[in-house]
Tab-separated table of C-alpha atoms and ligand atoms in Angstrom:
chain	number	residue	atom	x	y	z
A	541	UNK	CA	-7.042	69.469	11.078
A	542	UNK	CA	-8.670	69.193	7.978
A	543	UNK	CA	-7.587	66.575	5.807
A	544	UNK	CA	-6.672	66.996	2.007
A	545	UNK	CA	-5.304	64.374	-0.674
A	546	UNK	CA	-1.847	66.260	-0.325
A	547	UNK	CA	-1.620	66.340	4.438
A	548	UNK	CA	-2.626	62.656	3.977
A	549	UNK	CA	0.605	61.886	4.393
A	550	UNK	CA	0.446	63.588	7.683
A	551	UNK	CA	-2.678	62.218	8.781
A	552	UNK	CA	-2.881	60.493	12.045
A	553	UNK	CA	-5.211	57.716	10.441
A	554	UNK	CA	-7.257	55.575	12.853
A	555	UNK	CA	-8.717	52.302	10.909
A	556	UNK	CA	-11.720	51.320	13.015
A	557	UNK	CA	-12.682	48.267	13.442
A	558	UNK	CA	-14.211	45.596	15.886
A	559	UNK	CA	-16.426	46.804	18.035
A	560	UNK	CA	-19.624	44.278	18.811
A	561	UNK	CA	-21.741	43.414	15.784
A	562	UNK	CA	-22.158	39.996	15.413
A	563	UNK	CA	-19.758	40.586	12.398
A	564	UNK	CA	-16.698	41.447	14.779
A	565	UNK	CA	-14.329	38.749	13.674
A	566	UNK	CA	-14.438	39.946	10.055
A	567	UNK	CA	-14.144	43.356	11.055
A	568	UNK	CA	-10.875	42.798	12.790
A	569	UNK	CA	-9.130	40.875	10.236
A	570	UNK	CA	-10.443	43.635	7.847
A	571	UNK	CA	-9.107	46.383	10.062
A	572	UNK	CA	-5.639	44.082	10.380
A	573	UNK	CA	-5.101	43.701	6.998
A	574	UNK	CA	-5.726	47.391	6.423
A	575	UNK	CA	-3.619	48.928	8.795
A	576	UNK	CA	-0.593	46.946	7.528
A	577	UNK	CA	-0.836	47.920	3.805
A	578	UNK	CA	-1.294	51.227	5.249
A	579	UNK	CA	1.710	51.134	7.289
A	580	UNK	CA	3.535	49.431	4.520
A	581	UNK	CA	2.884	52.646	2.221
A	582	UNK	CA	4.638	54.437	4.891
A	583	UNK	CA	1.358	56.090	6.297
A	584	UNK	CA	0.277	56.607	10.002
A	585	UNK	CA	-2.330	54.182	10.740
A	586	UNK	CA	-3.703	52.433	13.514
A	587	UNK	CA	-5.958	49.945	14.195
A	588	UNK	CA	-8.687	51.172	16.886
A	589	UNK	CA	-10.901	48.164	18.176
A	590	UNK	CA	-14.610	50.422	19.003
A	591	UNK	CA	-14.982	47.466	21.230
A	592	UNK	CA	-11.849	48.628	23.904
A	593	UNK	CA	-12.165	52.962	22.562
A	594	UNK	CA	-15.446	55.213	22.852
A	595	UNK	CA	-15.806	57.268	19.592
A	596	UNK	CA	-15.978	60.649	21.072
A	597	UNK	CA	-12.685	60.098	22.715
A	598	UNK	CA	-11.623	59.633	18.980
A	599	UNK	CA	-11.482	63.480	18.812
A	600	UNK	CA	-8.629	64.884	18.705
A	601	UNK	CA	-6.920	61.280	18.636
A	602	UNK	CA	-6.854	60.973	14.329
A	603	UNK	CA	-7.920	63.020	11.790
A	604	UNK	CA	-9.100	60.444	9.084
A	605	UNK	CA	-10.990	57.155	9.888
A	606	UNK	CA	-10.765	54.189	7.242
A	607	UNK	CA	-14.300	52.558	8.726
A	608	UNK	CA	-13.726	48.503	8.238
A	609	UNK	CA	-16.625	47.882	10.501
A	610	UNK	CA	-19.491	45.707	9.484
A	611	UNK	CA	-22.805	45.221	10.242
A	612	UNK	CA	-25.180	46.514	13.419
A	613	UNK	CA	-23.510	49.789	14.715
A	614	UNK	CA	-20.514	50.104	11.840
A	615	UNK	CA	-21.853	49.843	8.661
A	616	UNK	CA	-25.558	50.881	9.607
A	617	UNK	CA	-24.717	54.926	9.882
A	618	UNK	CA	-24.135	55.340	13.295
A	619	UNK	CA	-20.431	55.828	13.715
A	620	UNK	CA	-20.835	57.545	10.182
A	621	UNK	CA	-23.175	60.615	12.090
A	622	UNK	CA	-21.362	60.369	15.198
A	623	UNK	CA	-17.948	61.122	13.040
A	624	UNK	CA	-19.803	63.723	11.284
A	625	UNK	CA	-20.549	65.239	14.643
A	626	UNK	CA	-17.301	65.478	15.535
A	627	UNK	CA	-15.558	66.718	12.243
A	628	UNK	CA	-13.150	63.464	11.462
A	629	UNK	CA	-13.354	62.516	7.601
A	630	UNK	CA	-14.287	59.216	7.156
A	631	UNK	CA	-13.814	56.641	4.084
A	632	UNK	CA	-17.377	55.546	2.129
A	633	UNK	CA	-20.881	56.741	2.532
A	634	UNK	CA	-22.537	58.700	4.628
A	635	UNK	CA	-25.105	58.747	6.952
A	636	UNK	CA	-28.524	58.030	4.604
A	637	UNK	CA	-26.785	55.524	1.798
A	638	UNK	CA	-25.490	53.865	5.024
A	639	UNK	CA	-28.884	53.210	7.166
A	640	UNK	CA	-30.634	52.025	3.918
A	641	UNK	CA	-28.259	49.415	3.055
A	642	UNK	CA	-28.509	48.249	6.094
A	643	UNK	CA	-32.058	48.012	5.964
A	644	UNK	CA	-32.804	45.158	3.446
A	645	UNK	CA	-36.686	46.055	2.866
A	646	UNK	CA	-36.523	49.906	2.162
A	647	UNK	CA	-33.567	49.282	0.374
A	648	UNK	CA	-35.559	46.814	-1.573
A	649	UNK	CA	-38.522	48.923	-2.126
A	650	UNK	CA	-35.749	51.877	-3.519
A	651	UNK	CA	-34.734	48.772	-6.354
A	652	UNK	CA	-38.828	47.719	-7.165
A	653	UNK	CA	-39.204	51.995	-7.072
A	654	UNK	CA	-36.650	52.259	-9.906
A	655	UNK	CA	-37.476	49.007	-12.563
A	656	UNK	CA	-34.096	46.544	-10.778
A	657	UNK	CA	-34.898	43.144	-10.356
A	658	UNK	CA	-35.221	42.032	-5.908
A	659	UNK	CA	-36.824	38.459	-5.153
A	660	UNK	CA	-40.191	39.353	-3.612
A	661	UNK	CA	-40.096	39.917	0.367
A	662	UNK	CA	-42.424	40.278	3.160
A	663	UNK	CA	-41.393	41.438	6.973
A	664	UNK	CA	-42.112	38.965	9.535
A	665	UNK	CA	-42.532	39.458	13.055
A	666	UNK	CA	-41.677	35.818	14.841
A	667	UNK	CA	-44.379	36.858	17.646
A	668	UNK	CA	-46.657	36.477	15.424
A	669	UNK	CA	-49.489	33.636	15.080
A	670	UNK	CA	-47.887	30.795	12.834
A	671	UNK	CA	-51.126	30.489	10.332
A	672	UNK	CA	-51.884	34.125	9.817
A	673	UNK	CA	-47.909	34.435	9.135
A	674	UNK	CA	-48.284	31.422	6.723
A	675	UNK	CA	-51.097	32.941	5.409
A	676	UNK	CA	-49.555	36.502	4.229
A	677	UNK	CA	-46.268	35.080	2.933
A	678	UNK	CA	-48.046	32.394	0.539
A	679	UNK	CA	-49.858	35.772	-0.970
A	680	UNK	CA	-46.589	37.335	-1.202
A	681	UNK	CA	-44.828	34.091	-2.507
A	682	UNK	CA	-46.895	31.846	-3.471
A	683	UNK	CA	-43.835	28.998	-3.927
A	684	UNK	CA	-41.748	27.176	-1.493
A	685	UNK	CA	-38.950	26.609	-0.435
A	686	UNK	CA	-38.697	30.339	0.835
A	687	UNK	CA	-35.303	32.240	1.878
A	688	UNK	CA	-35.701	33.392	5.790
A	689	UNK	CA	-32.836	36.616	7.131
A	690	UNK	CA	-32.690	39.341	9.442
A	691	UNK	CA	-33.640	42.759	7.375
A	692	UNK	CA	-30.496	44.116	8.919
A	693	UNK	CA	-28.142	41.061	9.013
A	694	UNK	CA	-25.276	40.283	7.039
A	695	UNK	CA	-22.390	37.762	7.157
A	696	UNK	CA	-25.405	34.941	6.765
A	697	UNK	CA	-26.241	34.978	10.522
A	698	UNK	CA	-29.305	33.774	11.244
A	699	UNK	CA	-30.843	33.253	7.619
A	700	UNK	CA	-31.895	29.601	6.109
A	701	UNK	CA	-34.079	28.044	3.736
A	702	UNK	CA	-37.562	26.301	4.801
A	703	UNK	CA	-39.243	24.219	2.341
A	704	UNK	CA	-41.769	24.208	4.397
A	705	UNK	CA	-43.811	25.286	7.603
A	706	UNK	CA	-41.438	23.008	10.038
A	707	UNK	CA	-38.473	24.870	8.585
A	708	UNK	CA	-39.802	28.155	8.712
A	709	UNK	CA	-40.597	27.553	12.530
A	710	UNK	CA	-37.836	26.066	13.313
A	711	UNK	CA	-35.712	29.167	11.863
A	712	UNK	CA	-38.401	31.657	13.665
A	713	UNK	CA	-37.321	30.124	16.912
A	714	UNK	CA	-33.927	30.798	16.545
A	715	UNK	CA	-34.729	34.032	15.480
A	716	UNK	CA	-36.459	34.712	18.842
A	717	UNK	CA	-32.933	34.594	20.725
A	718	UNK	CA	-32.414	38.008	18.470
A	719	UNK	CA	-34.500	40.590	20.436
A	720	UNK	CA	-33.709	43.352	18.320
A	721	UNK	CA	-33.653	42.270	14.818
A	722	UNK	CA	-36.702	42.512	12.342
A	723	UNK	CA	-37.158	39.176	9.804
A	724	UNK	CA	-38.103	38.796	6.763
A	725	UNK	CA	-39.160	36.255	4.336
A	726	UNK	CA	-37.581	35.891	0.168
A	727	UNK	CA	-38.729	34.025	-3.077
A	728	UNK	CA	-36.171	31.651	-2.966
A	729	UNK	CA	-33.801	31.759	-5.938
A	730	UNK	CA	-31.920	29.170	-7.303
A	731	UNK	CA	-28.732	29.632	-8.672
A	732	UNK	CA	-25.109	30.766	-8.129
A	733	UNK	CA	-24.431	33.882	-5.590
A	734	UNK	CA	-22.932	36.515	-7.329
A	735	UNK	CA	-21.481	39.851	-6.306
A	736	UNK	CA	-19.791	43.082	-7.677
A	737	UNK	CA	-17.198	45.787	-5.874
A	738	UNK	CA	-17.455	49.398	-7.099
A	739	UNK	CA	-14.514	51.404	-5.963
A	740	UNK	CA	-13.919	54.433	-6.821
A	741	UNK	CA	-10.834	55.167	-8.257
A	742	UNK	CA	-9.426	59.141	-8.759
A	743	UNK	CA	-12.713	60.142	-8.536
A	744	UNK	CA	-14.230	57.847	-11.039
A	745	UNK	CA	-16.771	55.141	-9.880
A	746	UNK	CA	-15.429	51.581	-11.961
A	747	UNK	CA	-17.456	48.223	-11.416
A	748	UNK	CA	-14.698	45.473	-10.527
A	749	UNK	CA	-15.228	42.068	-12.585
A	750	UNK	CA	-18.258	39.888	-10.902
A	751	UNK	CA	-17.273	37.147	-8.840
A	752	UNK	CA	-19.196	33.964	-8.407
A	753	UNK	CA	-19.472	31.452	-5.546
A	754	UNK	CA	-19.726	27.777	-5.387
A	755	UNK	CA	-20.484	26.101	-2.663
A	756	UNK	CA	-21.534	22.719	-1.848
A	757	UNK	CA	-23.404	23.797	1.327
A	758	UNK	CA	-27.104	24.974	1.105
A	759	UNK	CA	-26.576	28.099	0.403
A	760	UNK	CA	-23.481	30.771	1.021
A	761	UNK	CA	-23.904	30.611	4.720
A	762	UNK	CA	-21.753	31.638	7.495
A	763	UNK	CA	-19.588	28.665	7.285
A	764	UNK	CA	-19.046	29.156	3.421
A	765	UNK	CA	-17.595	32.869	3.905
A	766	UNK	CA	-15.536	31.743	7.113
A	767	UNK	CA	-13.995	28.700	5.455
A	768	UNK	CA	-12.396	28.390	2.149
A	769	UNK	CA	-12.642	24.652	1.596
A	770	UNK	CA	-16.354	25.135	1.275
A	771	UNK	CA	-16.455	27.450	-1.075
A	772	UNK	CA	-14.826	28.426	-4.685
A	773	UNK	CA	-14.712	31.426	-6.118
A	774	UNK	CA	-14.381	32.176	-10.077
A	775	UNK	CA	-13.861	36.064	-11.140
A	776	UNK	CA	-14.526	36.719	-13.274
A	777	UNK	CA	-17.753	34.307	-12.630
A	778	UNK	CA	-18.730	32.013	-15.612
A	779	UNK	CA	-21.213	33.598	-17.460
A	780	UNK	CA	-21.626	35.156	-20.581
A	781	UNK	CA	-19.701	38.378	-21.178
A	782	UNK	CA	-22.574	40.791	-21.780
A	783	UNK	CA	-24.672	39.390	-18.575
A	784	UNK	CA	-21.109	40.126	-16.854
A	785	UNK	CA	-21.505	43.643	-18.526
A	786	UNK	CA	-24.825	43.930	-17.453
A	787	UNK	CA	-24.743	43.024	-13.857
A	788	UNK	CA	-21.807	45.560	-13.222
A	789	UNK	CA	-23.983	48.203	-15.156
A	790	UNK	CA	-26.681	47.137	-12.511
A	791	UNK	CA	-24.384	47.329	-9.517
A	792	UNK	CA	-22.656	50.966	-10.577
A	793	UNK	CA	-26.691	51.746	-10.761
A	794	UNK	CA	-27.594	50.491	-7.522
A	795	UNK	CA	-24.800	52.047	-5.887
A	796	UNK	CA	-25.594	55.422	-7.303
A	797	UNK	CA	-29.277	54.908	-6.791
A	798	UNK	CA	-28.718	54.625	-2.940
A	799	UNK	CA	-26.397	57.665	-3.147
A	800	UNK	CA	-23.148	54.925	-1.272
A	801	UNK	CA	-19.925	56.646	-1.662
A	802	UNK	CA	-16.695	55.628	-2.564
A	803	UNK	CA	-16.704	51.928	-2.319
A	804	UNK	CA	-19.749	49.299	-2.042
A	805	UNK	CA	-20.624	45.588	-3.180
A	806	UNK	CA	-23.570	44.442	-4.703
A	807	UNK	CA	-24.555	40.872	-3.744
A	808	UNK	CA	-26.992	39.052	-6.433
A	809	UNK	CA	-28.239	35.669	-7.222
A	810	UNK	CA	-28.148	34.292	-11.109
A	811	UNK	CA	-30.806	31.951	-11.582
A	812	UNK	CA	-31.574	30.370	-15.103
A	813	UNK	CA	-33.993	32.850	-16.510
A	814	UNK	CA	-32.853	35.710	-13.709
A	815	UNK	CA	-30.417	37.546	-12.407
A	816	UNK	CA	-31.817	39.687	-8.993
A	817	UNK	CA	-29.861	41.794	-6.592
A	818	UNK	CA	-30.260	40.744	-3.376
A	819	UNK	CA	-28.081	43.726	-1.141
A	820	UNK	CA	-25.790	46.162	-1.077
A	821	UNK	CA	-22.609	46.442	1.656
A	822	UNK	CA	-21.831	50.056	1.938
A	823	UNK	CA	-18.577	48.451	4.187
A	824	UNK	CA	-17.452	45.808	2.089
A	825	UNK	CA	-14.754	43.036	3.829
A	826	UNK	CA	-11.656	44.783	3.462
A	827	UNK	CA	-9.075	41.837	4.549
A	828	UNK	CA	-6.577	41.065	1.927
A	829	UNK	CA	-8.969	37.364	0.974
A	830	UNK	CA	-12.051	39.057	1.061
A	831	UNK	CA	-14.149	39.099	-1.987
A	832	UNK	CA	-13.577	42.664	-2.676
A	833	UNK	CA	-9.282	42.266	-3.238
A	834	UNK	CA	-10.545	39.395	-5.300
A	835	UNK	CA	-12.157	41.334	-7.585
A	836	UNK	CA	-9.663	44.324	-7.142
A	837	UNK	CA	-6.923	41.859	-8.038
A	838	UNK	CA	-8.507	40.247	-11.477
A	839	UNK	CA	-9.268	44.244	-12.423
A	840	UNK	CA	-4.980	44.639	-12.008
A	841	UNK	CA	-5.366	46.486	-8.545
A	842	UNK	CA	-3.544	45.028	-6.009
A	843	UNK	CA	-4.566	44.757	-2.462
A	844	UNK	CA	-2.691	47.818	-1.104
A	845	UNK	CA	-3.739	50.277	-4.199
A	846	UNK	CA	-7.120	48.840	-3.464
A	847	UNK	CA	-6.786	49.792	0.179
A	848	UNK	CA	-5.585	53.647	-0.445
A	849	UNK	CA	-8.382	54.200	-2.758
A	850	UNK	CA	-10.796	53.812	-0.174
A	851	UNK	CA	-8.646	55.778	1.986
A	852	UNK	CA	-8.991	58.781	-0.688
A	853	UNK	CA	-12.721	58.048	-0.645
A	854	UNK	CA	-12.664	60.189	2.768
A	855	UNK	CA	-11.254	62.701	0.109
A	856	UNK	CA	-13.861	63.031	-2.291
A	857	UNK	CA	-17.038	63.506	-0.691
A	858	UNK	CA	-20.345	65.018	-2.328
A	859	UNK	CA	-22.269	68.016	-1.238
A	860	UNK	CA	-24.188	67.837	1.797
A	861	UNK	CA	-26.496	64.406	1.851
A	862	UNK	CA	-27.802	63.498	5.589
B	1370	LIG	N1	-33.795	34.944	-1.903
B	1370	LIG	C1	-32.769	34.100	-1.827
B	1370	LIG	N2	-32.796	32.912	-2.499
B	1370	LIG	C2	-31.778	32.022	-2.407
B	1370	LIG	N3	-30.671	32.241	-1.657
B	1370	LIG	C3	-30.581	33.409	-0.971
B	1370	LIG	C4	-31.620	34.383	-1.010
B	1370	LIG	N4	-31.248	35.418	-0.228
B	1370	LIG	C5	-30.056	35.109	0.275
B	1370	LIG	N5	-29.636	33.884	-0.154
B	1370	LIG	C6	-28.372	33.214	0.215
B	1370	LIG	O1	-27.846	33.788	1.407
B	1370	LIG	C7	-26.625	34.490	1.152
B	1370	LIG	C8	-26.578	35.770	1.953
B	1370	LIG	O2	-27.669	36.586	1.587
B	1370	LIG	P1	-27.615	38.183	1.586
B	1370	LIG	O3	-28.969	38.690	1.236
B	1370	LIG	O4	-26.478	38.634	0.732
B	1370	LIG	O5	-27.370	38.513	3.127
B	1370	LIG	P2	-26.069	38.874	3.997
B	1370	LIG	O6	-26.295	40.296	4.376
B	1370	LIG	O7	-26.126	37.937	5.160
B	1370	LIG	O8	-24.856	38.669	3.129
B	1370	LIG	C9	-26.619	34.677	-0.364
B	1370	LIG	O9	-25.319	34.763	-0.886
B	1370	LIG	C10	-27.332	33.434	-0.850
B	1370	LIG	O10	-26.471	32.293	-0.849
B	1371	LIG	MG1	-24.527	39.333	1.187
């Protein structure tokens, strides 16, 4: 069955979610949270764990998929060309917009390609000799401390700051528990984590109000997103009302630059003298405290109007893109 904005109502809608990224727990209270305001608006959802149900046996089983999967093997364009294989209609981008965000340096390269601010990078390889790497990154960056992450990580996992060569090796060690992630090295920037949601809403793309972190831990780590007494969030951030303007003009750019669909969030750090875009997730966190209904809620969307207009994204997708 082909699904259109009026047989949604009929649609067998499987929210998928789970699965076995490192990012699993998010993903389930995502796909929780989901199902329910779906279910609530009197739709037929359910919530399919890819951890317990092999996508081809999705076929036939639903005829929409809301994807609330993050990270490795969700959010990276996988399950995005295996549903395109087998005709379901799925919510957010496709296939391409999907591996590059995943990909932190080529998406990085597509920012520096088109004039938008990224810290400087450089790929590291944690086989590699310690002085040679040393060597490379202080051409790169000349400053420390310097920002270490996965290129295809999220949630935090795995990143830290070194201030110097002891940190860096001691974060490089960890990192060789990881066989299958790449690493890569940032300017560290100083300042307060910012990021913006772009849904869009009856087929117009709107930048949600920026929200800002605070967080007495080093940085917004994995412990800062998972617990709410270390963090606080203001949103609309504090900062002056055209830099607000300006870094949701940069994220409705970045979004459209990458050719995402539907729904995204652009992550960025606002230094003193800088604002820089660090990422984009093409699957935001979907759960009813995640950042994204934050924003959603201080724009006058509330969590289950923010959660069908994703759902329509499935709707409204472009001409053919890989
Ligand atoms: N270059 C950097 N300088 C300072 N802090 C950074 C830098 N890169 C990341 N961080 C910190 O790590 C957090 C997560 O980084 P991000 O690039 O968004 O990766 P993830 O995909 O894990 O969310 C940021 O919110 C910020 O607190
Ligand atoms: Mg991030």
């Amino acid at each position: 069955m082909t699904v259109t904005t009026l047989e949604i109502d009929a649609a067998r809608i499987g929210v998928l979610c789970g699965g076995t990224s490192p990012e699993r727990p998010g993903s389930l209270a995502s796909g929780k949270a989901a199902t329910q305001a779906l279910t609530d608006a009197g739709l037929k959802a359910r919530m399919i764990d890819l951890a317990e149900v092999s996508v081809p046996d999705l076929a036939g089983q639903i005829d929409l998929a809301l994807l609330a999967l993050h990270g490795l093997g969700g959010e990276d364009g996988k399950i995005q060309g295996a549903l395109d294989i087998l005709g379901i209609p799925y919510t957010g981008s496709g296939v391409l917009a999907s591996a590059l965000g995943m990909f932190k340096p080529t998406f990085k390269t597509l920012l520096k390609g088109h004039g938008i601010d990224t810290p400087a990078w450089e790929v590291v390889d944690p086989a590699e000799p310690m002085a040679s790497m040393v060597a490379r990154i202080e051409q790169r960056i000349p400053d420390w401390p310097i920002f270490f992450k996965p290129c295809s990580g999220g949630g935090s996992l795995v990143a830290g700051i070194a201030h110097n060569r002891a940190d860096l090796e001691s974060l490089l060690s960890a990192a060789r528990s990881e066989p299958y992630e790449q690493f890569m090295v940032e300017e560290y920037i100083d300042g307060m984590p910012c990021t913006v949601g772009v849904l869009e809403i009856e087929g117009e793309l709107m930048a949600l109000p920026v929200l800002g972190v605070e967080t007495r831990r080093d940085f917004y780590d994995y412990e800062a997103k998972h617990d709410l007494s270390q963090r606080t969030e203001h949103c609309p951030a504090p900062l002056p009302a055209t830099q607000l303007q300006e870094m949701q003009t940069t994220a409705l750019n970045v979004h459209r630059l990458l050719g995402a669909h539907g729904v995204s969030r652009v992550d960025f750090m606002v230094g003193a003298n800088r604002t820089t875009v660090l990422e984009i997730n093409t699957i935001p966190g979907l759960s009813a405290q995640g950042n994204l209904a934050a924003m959603s809620r201080a724009a006058g969307i509330s969590y289950p109007e923010m959660v069908r207009h994703v759902l329509h994204t499935a709707m409204t997708k472009p001409a053919y893109i890989p």
